[in-house]
Short mmCIF file of C-alpha atoms in Angstrom, two decimals:
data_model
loop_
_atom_site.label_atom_id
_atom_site.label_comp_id
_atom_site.label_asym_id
_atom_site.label_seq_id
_atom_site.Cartn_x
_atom_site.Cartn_y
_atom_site.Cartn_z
CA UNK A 15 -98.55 13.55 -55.10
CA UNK A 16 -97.23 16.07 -52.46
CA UNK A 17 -97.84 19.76 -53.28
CA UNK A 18 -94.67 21.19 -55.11
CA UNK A 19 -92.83 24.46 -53.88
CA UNK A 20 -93.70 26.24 -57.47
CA UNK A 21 -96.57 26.13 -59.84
CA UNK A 22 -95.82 27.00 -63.63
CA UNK A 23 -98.80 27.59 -65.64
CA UNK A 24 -97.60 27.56 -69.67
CA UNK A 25 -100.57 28.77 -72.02
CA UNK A 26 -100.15 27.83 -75.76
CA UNK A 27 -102.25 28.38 -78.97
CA UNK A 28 -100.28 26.75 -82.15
CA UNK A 29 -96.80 27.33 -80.42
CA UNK A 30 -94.78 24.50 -82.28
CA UNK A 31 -91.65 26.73 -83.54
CA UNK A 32 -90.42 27.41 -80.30
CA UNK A 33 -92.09 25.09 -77.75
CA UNK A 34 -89.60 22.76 -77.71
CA UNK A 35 -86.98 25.14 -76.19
CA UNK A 36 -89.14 27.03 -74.02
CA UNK A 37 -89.49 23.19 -72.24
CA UNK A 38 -86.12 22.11 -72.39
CA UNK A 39 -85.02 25.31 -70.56
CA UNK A 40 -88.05 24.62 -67.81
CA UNK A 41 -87.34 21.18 -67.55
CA UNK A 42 -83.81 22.01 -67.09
CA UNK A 43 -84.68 24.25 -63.70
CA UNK A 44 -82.04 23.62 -60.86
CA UNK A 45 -84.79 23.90 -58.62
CA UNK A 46 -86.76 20.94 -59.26
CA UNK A 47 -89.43 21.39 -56.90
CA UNK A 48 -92.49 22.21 -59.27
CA UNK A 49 -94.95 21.35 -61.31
CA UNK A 50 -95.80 22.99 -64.84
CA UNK A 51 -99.58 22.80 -66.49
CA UNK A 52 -99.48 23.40 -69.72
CA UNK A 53 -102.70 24.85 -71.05
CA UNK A 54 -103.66 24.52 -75.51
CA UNK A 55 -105.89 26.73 -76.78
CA UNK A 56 -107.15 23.24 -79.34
CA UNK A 57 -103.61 24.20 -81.21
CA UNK A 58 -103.76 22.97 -84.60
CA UNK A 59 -99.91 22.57 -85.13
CA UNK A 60 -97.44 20.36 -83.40
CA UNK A 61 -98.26 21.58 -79.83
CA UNK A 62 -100.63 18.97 -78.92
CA UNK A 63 -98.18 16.02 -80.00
CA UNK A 64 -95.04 17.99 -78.35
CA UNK A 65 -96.80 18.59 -74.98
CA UNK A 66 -98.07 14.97 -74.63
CA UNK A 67 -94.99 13.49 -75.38
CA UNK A 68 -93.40 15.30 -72.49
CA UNK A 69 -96.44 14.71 -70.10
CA UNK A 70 -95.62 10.84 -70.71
CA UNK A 71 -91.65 11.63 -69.57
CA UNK A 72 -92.07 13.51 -66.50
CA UNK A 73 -94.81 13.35 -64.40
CA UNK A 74 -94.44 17.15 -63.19
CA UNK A 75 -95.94 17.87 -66.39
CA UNK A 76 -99.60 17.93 -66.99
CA UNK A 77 -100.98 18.58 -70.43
CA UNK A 78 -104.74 20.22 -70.36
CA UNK A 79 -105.96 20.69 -73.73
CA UNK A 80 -109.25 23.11 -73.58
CA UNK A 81 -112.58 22.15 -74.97
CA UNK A 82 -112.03 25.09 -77.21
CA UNK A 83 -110.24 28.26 -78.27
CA UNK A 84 -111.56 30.34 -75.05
CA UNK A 85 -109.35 32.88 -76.06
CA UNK A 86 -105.73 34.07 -74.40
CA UNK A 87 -106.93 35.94 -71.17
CA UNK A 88 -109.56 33.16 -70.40
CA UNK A 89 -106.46 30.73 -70.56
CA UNK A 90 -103.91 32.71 -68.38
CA UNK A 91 -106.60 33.12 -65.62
CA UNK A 92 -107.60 29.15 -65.64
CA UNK A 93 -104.25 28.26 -65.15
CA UNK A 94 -103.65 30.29 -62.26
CA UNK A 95 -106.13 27.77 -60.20
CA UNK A 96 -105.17 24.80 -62.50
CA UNK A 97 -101.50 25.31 -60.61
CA UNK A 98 -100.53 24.16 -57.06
CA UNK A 99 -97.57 25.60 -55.04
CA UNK A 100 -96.58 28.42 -52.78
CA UNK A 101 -95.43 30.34 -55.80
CA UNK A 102 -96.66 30.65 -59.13
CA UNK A 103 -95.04 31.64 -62.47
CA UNK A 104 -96.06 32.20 -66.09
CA UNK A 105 -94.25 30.55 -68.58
CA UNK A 106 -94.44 31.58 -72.39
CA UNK A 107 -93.79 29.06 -75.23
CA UNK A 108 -92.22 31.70 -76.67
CA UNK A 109 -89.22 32.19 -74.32
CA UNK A 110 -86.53 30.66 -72.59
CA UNK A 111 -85.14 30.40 -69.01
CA UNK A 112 -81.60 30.42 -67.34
CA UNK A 113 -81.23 26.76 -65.02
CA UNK A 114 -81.01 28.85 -62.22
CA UNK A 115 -83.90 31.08 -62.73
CA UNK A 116 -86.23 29.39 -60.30
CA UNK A 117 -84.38 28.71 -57.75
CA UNK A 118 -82.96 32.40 -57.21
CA UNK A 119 -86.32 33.43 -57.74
CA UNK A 120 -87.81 31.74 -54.77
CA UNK A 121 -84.95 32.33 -52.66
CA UNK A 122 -85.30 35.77 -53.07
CA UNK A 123 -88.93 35.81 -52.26
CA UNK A 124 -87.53 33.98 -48.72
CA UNK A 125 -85.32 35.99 -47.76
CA UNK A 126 -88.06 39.14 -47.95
CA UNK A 127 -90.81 37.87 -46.83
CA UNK A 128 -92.77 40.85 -47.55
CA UNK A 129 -92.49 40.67 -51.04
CA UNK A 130 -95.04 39.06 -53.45
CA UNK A 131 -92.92 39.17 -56.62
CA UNK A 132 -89.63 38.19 -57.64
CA UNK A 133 -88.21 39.00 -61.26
CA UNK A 134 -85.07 39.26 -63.56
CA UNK A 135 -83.47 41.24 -65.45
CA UNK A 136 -84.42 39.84 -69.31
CA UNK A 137 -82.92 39.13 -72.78
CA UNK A 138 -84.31 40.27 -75.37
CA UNK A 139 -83.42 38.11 -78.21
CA UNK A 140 -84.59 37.49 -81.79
CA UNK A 141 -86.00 34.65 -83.33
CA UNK A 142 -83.00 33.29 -83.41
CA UNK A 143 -81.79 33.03 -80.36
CA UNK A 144 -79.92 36.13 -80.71
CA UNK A 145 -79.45 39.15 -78.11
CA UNK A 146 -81.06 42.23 -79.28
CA UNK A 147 -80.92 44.49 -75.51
CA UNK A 148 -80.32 43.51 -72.25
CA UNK A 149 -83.91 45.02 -69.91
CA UNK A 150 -83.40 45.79 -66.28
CA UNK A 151 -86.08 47.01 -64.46
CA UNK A 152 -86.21 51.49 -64.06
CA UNK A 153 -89.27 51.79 -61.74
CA UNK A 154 -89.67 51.66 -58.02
CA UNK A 155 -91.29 48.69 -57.32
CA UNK A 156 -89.32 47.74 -54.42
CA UNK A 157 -90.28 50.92 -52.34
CA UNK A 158 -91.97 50.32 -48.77
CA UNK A 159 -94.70 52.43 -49.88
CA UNK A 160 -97.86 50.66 -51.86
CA UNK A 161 -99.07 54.20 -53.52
CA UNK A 162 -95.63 55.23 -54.37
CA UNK A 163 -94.81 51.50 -56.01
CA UNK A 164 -98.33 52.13 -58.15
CA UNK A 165 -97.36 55.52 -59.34
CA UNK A 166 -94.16 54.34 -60.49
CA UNK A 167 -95.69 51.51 -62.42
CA UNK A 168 -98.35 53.87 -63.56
CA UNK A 169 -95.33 55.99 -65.16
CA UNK A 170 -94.28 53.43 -67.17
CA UNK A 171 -96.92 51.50 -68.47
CA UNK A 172 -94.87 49.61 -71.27
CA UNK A 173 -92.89 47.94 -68.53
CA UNK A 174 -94.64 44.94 -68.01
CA UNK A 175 -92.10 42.28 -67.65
CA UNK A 176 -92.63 41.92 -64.37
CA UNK A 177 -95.53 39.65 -64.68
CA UNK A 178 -93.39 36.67 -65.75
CA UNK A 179 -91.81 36.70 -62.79
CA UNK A 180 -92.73 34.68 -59.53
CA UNK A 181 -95.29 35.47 -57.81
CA UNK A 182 -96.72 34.58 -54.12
CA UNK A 183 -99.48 32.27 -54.83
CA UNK A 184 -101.60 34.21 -51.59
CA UNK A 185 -101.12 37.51 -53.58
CA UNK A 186 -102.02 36.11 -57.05
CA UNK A 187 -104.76 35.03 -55.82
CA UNK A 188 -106.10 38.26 -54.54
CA UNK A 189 -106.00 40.04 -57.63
CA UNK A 190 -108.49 39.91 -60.20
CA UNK A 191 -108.53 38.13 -63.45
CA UNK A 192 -107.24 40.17 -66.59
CA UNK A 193 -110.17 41.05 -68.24
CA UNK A 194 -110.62 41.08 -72.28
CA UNK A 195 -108.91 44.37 -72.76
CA UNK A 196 -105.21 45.05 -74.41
CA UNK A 197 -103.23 46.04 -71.41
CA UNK A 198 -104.90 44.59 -68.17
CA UNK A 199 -101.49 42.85 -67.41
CA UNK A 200 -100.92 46.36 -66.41
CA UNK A 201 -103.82 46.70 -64.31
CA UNK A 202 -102.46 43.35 -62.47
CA UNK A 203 -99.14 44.63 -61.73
CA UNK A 204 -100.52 47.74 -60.21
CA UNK A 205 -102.42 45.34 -58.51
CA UNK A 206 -99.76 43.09 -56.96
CA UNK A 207 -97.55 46.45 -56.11
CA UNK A 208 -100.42 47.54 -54.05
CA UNK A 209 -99.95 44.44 -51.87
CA UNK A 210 -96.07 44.22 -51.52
CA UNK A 211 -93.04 44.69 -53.10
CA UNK A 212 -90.87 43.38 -55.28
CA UNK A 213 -87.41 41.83 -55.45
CA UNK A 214 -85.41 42.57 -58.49
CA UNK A 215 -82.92 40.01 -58.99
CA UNK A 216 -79.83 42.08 -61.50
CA UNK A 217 -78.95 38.39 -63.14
CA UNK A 218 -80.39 38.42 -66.64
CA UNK A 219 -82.56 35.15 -66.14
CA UNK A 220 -84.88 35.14 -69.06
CA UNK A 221 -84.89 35.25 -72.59
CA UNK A 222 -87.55 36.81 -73.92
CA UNK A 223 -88.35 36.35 -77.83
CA UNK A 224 -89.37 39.36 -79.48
CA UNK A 225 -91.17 38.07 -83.36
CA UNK A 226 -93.75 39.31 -85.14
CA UNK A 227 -96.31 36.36 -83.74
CA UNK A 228 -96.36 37.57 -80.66
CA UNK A 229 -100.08 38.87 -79.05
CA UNK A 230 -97.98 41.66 -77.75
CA UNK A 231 -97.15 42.38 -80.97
CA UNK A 232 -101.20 43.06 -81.83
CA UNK A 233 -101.45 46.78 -82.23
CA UNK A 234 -105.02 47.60 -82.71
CA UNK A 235 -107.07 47.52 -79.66
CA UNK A 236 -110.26 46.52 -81.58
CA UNK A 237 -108.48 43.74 -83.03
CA UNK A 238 -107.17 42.73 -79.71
CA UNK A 239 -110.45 42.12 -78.24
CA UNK A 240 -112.26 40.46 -81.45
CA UNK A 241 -109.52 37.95 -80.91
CA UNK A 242 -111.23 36.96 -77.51
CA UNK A 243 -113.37 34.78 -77.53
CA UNK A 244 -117.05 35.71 -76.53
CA UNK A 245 -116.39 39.12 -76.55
CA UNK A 246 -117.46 39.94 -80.11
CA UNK A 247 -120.53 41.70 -79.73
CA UNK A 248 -119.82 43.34 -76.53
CA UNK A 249 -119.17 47.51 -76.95
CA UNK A 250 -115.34 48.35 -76.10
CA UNK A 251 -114.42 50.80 -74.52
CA UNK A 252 -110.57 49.73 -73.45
CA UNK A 253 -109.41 52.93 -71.90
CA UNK A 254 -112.53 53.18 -69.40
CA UNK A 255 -112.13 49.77 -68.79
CA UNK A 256 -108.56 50.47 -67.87
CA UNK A 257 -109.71 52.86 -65.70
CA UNK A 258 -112.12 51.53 -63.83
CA UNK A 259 -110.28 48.35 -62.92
CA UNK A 260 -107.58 51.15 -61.67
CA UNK A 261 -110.13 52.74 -59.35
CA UNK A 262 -111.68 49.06 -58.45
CA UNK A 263 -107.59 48.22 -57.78
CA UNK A 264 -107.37 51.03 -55.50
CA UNK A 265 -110.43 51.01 -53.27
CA UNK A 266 -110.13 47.29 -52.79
CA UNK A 267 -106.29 47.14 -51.86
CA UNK A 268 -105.32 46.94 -48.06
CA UNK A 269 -104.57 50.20 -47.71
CA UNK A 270 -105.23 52.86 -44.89
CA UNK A 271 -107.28 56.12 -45.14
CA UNK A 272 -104.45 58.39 -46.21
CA UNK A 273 -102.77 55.78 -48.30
CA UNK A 274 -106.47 55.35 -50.17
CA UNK A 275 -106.82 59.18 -50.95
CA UNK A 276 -103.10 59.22 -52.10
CA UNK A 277 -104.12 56.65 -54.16
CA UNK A 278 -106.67 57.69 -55.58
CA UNK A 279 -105.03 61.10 -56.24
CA UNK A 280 -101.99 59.28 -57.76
CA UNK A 281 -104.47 58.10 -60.68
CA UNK A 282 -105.12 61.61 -61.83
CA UNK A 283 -101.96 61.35 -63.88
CA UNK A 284 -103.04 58.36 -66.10
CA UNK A 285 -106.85 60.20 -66.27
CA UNK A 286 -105.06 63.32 -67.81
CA UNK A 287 -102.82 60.63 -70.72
CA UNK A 288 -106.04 58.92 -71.15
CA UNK A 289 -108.70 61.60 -71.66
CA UNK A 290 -108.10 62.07 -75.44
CA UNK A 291 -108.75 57.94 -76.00
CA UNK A 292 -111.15 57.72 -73.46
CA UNK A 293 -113.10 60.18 -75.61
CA UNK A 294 -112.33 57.81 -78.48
CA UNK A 295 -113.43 54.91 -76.92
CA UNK A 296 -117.00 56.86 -76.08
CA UNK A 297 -117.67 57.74 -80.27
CA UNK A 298 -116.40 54.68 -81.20
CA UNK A 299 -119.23 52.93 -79.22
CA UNK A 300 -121.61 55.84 -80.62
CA UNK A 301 -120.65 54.98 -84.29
CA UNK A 302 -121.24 51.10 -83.41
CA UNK A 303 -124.87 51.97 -81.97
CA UNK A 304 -125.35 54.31 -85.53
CA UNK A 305 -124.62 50.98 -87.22
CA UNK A 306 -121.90 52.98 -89.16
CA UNK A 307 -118.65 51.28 -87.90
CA UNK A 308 -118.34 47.51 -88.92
#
């Protein structure tokens, strides 16, 4: 089978309430140049049956079901090499997508060829379909400058849509895999804006389902990584982690000597938010070695 334009890799752990219209609205795409690899976490629901069934329709769908629950980062990250195509997208089971979302995607990553990301503004609806806010995008991730696109994205950390956009397969591919820590999806958008810019396209075209099964949802950190698996016994320390992927980001990026130091200086910023749970992070780890902290 040739090589599509656009890969879409959809992980899924026990997704069955709103699979079914997160793949009607992908099948639906105008653009119909892709392929989508659905990845179960062993669901124990209706996911399994739902995904095969459309595997068996449309042979731009494969269905990978995993040898076991390797946990939700471990997923994403497979997929990424599990996909073919010049560009690659998430997809959520969760969500839904305008008919038209692919194909203005990709065109706008055409017509600037210097950008690795296209995205949309976003729906936010409930779980029933309904519009809660419309999200546009308020940072400056389409400036020429890589340090100046990383400091805007490290000023609004909570603004991590982006990701679900489409990306340039070349520039995915550079960037490391999210690690086991709540919030490294930030870490890989500071990432990407280090290599390129991004096109905003205004057109709200996705729907994004805000309910209380979301992992985004998950507020403890702790929590967050117990729910990954093989990462039980390791010490966590999610803010240092953070950090040092943010230092790793910016000494391995393609930047220039000036650009690096202004890089590096940009991160001061996040080190002053972050000093106070970083500190956390440290006792909690002390309290584990005590034994006193379950």
């Amino acid at each position: 089978m040739a090589e599509p334009l656009i890969g879409i890799g959809l992980p899924v752990y026990n997704g069955e309430p709103f699979l079914t219209r997160s793949l009607d609205s992908l099948m639906a795409q105008s653009e119909t140049d892709f392929e989508l690899v659905i990845g179960d976490n062993c669901s124990t629901d209706g996911t399994e049956e739902i995904c095969r069934e459309l595997a068996r329709k449309d042979e731009r769908v494969t269905y990978l079901r995993r040898e076991r629950n390797i946990g939700v980062l471990a997923n994403h990250n497979r997929l990424i090499h599990e996909t073919r195509g010049e560009f690659f997208s998430f997809a959520s089971s969760d969500d839904e997508y305008h008919p038209d979302r692919l194909a203005e995607l990709s065109a706008a990553l055409r017509a600037q060829p210097d950008a690795v990301l296209a995205f949309s503004a976003a729906e936010e609806i409930d779980e029933n379909g309904d519009v809660l806010r419309v999200w546009r995008n308020s940072i400056r991730t389409d400036h020429p400058s890589p340090v100046v696109r990383m400091r805007a994205k490290l000023a609004d950390p909570e603004e991590n849509l982006q990701l679900y956009g489409l990306i340039r397969r070349s520039a995915m591919e550079r960037v490391r895999p999210q690690a086991p820590f709540k919030g490294s999806d930030r870490v890989t958008i500071v990432e990407l804006a280090l290599l390129g810019p991004f096109v905003a396209v205004d057109e709200p075209l996705l729907r994004h389902r805000q309910h209380t099964r979301r992992m985004s949802e998950v507020v403890d950190s702790r929590a967050y990584r117990l729910r990954e698996q093989g990462t039980e016994r390791r010490f966590y320390l999610p803010n240092v982690e953070e950090g040092v992927f943010l230092l790793r980001g910016v000494g391995q990026a393609p930047l220039n000597r000036s650009e690096r130091l202004r890089g590096y200086v940009s991160l001061w910023p996040w080190v002053w938010r972050n000093t106070l749970p970083m500190a956390r992070n440290v006792a909690h780890v002390g309290l584990d070695v005590l034994g006193r902290r379950r």
